[in-house]
mmCIF file of C-alpha atoms in Angstrom:
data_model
loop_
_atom_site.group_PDB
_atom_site.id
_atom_site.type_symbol
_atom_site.label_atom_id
_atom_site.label_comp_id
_atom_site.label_asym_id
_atom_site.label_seq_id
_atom_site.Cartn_x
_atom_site.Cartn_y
_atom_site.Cartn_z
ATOM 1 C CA UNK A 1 12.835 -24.990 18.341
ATOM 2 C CA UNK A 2 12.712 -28.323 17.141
ATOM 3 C CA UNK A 3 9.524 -27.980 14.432
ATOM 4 C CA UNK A 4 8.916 -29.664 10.907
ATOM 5 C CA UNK A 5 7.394 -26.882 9.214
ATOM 6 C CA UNK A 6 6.752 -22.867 10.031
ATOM 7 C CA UNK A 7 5.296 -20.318 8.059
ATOM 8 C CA UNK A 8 6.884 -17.175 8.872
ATOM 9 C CA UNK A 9 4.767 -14.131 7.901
ATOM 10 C CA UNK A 10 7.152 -11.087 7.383
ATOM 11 C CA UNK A 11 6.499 -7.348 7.641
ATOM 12 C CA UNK A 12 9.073 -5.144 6.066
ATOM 13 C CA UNK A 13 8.283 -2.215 8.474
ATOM 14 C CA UNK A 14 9.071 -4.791 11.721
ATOM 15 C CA UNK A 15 12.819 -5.757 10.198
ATOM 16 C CA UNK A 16 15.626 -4.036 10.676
ATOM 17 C CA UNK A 17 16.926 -1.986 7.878
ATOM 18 C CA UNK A 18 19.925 -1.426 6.299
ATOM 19 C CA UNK A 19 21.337 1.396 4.982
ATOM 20 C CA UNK A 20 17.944 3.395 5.351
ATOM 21 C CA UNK A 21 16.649 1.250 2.873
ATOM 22 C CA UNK A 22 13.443 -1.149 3.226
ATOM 23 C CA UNK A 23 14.854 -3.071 0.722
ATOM 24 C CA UNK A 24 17.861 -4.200 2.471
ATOM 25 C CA UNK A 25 17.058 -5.572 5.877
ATOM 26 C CA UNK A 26 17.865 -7.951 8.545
ATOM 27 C CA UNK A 27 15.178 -10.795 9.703
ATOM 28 C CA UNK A 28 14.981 -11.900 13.530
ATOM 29 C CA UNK A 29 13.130 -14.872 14.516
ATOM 30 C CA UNK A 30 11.797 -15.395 17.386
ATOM 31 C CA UNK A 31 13.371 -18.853 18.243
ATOM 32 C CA UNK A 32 15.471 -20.707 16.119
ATOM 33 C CA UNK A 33 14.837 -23.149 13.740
ATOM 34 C CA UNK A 34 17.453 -26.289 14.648
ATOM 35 C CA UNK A 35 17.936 -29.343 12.890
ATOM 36 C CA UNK A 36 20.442 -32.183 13.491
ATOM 37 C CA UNK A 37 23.283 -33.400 11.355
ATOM 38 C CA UNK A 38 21.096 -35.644 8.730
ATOM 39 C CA UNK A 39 18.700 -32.921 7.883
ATOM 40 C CA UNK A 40 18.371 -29.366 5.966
ATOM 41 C CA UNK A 41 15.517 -27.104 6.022
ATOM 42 C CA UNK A 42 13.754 -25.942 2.534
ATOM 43 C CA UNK A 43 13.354 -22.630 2.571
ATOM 44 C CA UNK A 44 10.356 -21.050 -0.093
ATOM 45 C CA UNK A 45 9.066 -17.955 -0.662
ATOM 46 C CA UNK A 46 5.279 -18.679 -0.844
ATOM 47 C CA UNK A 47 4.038 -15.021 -1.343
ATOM 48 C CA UNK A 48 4.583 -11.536 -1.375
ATOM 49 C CA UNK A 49 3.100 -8.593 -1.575
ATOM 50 C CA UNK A 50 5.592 -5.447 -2.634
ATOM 51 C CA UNK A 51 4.709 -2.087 -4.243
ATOM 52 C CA UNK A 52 5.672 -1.166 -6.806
ATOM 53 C CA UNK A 53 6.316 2.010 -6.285
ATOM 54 C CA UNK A 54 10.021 2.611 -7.658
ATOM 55 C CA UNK A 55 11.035 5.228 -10.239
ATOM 56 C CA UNK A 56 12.590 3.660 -13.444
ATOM 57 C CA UNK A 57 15.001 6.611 -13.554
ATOM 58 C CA UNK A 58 17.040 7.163 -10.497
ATOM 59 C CA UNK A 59 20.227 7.208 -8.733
ATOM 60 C CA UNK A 60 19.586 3.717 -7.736
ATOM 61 C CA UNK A 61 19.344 2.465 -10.643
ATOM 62 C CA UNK A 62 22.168 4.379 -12.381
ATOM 63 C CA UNK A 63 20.579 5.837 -15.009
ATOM 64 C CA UNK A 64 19.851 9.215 -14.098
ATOM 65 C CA UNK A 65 22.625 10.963 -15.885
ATOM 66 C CA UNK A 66 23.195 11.374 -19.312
ATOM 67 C CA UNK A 67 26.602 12.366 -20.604
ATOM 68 C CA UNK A 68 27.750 12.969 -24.080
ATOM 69 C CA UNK A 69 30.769 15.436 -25.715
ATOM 70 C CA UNK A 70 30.167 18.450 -27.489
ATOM 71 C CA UNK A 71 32.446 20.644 -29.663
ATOM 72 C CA UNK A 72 31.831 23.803 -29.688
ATOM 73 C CA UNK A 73 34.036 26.848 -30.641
ATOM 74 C CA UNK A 74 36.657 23.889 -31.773
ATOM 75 C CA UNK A 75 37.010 22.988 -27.743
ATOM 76 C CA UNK A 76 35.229 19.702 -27.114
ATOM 77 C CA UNK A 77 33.414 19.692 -23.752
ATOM 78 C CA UNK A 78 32.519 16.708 -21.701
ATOM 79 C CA UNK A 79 28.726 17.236 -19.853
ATOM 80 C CA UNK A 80 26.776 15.504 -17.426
ATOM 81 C CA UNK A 81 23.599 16.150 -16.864
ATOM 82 C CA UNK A 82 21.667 14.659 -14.200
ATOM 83 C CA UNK A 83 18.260 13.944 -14.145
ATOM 84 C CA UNK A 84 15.969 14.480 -10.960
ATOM 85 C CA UNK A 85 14.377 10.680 -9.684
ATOM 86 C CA UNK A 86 11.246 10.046 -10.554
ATOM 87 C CA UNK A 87 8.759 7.686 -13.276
ATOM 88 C CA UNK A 88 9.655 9.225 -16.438
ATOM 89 C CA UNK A 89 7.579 8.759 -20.003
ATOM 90 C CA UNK A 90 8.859 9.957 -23.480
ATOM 91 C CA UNK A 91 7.319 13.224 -23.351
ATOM 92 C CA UNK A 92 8.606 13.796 -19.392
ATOM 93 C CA UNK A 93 11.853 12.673 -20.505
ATOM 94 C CA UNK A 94 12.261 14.944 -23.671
ATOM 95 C CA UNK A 95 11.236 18.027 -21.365
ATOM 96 C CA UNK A 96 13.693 17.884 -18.436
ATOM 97 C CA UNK A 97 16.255 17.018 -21.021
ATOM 98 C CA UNK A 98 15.252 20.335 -22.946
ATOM 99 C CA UNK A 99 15.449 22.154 -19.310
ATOM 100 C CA UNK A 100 18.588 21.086 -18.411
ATOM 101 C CA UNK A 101 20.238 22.330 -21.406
ATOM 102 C CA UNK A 102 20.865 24.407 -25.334
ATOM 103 C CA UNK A 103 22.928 21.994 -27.220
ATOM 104 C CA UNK A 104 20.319 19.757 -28.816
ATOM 105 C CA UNK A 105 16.843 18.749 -28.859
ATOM 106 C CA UNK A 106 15.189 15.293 -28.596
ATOM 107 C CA UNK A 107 12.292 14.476 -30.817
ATOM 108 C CA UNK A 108 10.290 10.723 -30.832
ATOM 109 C CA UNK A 109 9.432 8.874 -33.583
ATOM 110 C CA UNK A 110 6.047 6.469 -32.802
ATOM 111 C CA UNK A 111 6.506 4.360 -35.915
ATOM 112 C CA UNK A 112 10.384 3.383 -34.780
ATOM 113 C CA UNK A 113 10.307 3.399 -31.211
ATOM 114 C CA UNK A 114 12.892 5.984 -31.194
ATOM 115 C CA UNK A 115 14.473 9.234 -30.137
ATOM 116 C CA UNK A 116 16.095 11.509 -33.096
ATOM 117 C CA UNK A 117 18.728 14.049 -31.722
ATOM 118 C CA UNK A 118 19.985 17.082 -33.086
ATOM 119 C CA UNK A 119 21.981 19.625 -32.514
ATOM 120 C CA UNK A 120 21.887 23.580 -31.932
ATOM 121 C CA UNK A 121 23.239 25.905 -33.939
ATOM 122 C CA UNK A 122 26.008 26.770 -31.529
ATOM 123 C CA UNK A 123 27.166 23.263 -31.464
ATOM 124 C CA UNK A 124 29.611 21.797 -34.173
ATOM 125 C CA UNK A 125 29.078 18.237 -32.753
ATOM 126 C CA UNK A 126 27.757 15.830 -30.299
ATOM 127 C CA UNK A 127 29.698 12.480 -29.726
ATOM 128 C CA UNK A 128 28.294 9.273 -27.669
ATOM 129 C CA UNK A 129 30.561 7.172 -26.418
ATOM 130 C CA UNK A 130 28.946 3.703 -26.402
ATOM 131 C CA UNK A 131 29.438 1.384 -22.877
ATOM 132 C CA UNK A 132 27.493 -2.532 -23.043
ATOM 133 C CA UNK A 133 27.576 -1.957 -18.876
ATOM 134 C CA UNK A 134 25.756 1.722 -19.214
ATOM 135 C CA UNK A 135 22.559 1.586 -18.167
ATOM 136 C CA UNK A 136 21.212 4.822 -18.759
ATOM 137 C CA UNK A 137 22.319 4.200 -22.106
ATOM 138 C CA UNK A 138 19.491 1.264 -22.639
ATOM 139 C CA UNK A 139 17.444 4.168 -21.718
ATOM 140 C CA UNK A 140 17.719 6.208 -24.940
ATOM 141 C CA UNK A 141 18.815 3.466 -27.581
ATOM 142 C CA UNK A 142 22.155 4.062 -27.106
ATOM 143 C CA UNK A 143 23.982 0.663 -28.638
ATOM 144 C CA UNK A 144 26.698 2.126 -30.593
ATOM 145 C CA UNK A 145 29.182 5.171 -31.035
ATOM 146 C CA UNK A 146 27.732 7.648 -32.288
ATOM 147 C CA UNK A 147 28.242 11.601 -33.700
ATOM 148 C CA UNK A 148 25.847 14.270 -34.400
ATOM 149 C CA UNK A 149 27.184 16.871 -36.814
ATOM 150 C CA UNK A 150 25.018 20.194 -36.838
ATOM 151 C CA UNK A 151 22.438 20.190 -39.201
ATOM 152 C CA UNK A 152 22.129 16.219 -39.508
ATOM 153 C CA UNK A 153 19.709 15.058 -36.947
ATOM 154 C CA UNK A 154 20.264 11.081 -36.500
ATOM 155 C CA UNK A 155 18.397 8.470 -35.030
ATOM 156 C CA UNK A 156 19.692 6.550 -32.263
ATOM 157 C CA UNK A 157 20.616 2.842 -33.416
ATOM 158 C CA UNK A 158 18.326 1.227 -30.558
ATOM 159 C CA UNK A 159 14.945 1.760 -29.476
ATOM 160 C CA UNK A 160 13.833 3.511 -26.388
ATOM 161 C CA UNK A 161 13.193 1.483 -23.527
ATOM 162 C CA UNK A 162 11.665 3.353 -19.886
ATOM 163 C CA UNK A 163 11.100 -0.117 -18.714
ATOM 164 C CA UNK A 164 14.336 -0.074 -16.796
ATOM 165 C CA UNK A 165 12.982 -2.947 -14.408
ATOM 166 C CA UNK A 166 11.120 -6.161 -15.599
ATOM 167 C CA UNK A 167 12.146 -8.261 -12.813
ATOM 168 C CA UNK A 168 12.686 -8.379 -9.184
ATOM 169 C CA UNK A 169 14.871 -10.674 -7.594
ATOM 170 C CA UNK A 170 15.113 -11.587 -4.039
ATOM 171 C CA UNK A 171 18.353 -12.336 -2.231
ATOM 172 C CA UNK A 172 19.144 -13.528 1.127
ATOM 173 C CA UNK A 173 21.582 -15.137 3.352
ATOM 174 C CA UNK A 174 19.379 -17.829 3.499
ATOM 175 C CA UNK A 175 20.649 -19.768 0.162
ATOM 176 C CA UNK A 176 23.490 -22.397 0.175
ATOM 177 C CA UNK A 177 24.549 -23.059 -3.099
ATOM 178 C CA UNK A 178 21.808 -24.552 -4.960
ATOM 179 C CA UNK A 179 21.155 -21.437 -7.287
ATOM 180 C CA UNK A 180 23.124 -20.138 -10.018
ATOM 181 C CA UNK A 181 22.839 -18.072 -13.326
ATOM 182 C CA UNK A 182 25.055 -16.634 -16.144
ATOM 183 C CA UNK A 183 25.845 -14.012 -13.844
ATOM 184 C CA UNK A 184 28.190 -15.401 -10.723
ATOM 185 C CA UNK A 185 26.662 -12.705 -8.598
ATOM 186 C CA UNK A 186 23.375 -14.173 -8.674
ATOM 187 C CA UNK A 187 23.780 -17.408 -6.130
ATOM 188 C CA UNK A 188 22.125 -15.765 -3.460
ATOM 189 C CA UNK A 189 18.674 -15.095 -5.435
ATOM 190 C CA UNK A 190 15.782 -17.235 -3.531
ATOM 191 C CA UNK A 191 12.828 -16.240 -5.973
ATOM 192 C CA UNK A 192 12.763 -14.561 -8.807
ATOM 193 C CA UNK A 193 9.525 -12.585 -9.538
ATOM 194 C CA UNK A 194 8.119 -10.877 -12.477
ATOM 195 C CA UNK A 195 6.942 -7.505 -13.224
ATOM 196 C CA UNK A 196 4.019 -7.553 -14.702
ATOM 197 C CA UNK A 197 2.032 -4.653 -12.994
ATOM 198 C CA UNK A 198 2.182 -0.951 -13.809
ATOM 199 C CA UNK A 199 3.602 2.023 -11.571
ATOM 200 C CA UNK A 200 1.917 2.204 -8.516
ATOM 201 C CA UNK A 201 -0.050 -1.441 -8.572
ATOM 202 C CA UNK A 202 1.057 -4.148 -6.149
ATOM 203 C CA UNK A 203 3.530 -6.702 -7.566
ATOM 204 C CA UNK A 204 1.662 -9.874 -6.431
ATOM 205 C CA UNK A 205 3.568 -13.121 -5.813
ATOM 206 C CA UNK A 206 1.795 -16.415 -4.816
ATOM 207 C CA UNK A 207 0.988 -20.090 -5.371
ATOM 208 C CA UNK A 208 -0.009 -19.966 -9.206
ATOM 209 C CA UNK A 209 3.710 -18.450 -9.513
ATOM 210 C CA UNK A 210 7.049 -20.893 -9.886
ATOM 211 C CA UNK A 211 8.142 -21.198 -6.429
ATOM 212 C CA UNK A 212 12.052 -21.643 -6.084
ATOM 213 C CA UNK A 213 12.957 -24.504 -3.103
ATOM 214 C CA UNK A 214 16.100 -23.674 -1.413
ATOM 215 C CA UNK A 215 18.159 -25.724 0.979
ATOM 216 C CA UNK A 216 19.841 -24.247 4.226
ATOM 217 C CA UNK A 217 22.234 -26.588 6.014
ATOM 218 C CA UNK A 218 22.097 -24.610 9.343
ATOM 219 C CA UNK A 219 19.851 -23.495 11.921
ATOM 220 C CA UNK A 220 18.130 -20.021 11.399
ATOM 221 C CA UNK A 221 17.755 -17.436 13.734
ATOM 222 C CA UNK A 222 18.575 -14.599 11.326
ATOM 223 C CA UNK A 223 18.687 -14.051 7.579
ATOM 224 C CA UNK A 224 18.991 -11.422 5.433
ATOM 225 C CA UNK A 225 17.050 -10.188 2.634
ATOM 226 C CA UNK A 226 17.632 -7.903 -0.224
ATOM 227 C CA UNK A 227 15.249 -6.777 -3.240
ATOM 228 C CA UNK A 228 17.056 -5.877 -6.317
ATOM 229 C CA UNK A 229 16.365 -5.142 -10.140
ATOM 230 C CA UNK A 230 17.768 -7.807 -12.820
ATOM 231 C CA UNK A 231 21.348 -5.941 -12.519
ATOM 232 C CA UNK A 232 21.353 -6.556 -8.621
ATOM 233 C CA UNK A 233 20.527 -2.383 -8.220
ATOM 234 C CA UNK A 234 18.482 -2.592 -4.685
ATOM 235 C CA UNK A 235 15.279 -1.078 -5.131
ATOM 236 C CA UNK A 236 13.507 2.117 -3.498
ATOM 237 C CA UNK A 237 10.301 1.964 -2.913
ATOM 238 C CA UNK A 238 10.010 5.893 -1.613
ATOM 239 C CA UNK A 239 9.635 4.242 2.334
ATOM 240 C CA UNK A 240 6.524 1.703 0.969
ATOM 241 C CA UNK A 241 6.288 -1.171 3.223
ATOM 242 C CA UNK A 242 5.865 -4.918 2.025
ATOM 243 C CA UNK A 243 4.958 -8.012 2.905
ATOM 244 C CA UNK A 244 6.261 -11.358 2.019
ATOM 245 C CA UNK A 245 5.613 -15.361 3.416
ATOM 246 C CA UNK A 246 8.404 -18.031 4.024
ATOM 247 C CA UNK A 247 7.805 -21.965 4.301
ATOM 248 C CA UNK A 248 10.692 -24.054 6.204
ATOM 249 C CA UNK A 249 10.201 -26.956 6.016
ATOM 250 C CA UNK A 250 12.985 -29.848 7.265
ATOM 251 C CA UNK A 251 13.959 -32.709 5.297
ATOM 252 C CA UNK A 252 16.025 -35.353 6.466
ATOM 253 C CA UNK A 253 18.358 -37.447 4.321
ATOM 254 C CA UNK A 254 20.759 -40.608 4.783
ATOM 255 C CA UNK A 255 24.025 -39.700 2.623
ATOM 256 C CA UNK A 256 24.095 -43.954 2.691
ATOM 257 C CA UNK A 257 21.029 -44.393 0.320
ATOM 258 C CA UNK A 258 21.139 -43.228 -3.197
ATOM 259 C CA UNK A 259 17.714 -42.339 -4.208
ATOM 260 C CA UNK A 260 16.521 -42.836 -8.197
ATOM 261 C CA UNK A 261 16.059 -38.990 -7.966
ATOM 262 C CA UNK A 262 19.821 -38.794 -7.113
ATOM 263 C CA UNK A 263 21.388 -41.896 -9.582
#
């Protein structure tokens, strides 16, 4: 359809999902969006309403499990324990940790922002092996190697931090090249947006927000589009629908006049 502008209203529970995911979907137009050979469309995310109604401890997100070594009877063990999904808080956190096993207890400190660990009587040691790419890790302060002999609680090196997301990022097949970060995976990201609700508000994305402009080079008749965390971990939202507004709008250019904006 040969149009200027469109604002395309989209309706996560109308798209077709991937992977069982509302997150990851496919977008069909209804006609598609041509241009000619000296012009582009700019593509912007103008709003969106999402939920934001993810856990910050989950399988998704690849911090659910919590693994450490433990001697005990001179044999050192390797354990995994894996933590149920769900929106955890320090006190949640310390008691399915206490449930799911005997070899050490977690206290919090208020003034440090920290848990202290230590270890049961039945347990010589307990040995963290530190990874920069762990992030369930980041969860408990975990920044360095670290052992726990019986009878010396310690303090974790790093603080605790249960806000596993503070960003979400949306990606789509829609980019062509014109966005890039210090990550290489992140040139398909058309809008970034903040977090700055709590658990169970609505993560609200409009005009007073920095809108990203993206250029296309083909006709559209179907994109993709994928919400993610800052680590490019899709996000669940526990089957919540969302909302979200696109703005194409076409541009046409002569590659044989060099604007001031370009010199």
């Amino acid at each position: 359809m040969n149009l200027d502008y469109l604002y395309f209203n989209i309706r996560s529970k109308e798209c077709q999902m991937l992977n069982n995911n509302n997150c990851d979907l496919i977008v069909n137009m209804p006609f598609s969006l041509d241009i000619n050979e000296n012009e582009y469309w700019e593509v912007q995310v103008i709003s969106a309403e999402i939920p934001c109604s993810f856990y910050n401890i989950s399988s998704e997100l690849e911090n659910n499990i919590f693994r450490y070594l433990k001697n005990e009877g001179g044999d050192n063990i390797e354990v995994s324990l894996t933590l149920p999904n769900g929106n955890y808080t320090v006190d949640t956190l310390m008691t399915v940790l206490d449930g799911l096993q005997n070899d050490f207890t977690l206290t919090y400190s208020d003034l440090f922002n920290k848990f202290q660990i230590e270890t049961s009587i039945s347990v010589i040691f307990i040995a963290f092996e530190y990874f920069i790419t762990s992030y369930w890790q980041q969860i408990y302060g975990i920044v360095s190697n670290q052992i726990i002999e019986n009878g010396s609680p310690v303090y974790f090196d790093g603080v605790v931090n249960l806000a596993s997301v503070h960003s979400l990022l949306i990606r789509s097949s829609l980019q062509s090249g014109n966005s890039a970060s210090t990550a290489s995976t992140n040139n398909d990201i058309i809008q970034k947006i903040s977090l700055d609700v709590n658990s169970n508000g609505i993560i609200i994305f409009n005009q007073n927000s920095m809108i990203r402009r993206n250029i296309v080079k083909t006709s559209i008749s179907q994109f993709s589009l994928r919400i993610t965390e800052q680590n490019n971990r899709t996000l669940n939202l526990n089957f919540l629908n969302w909302e979200m507004s696109l703005l194409f709008t076409k541009i046409s250019h002569n590659f044989n006049v060099v604007s001031d904006e370009q010199i």
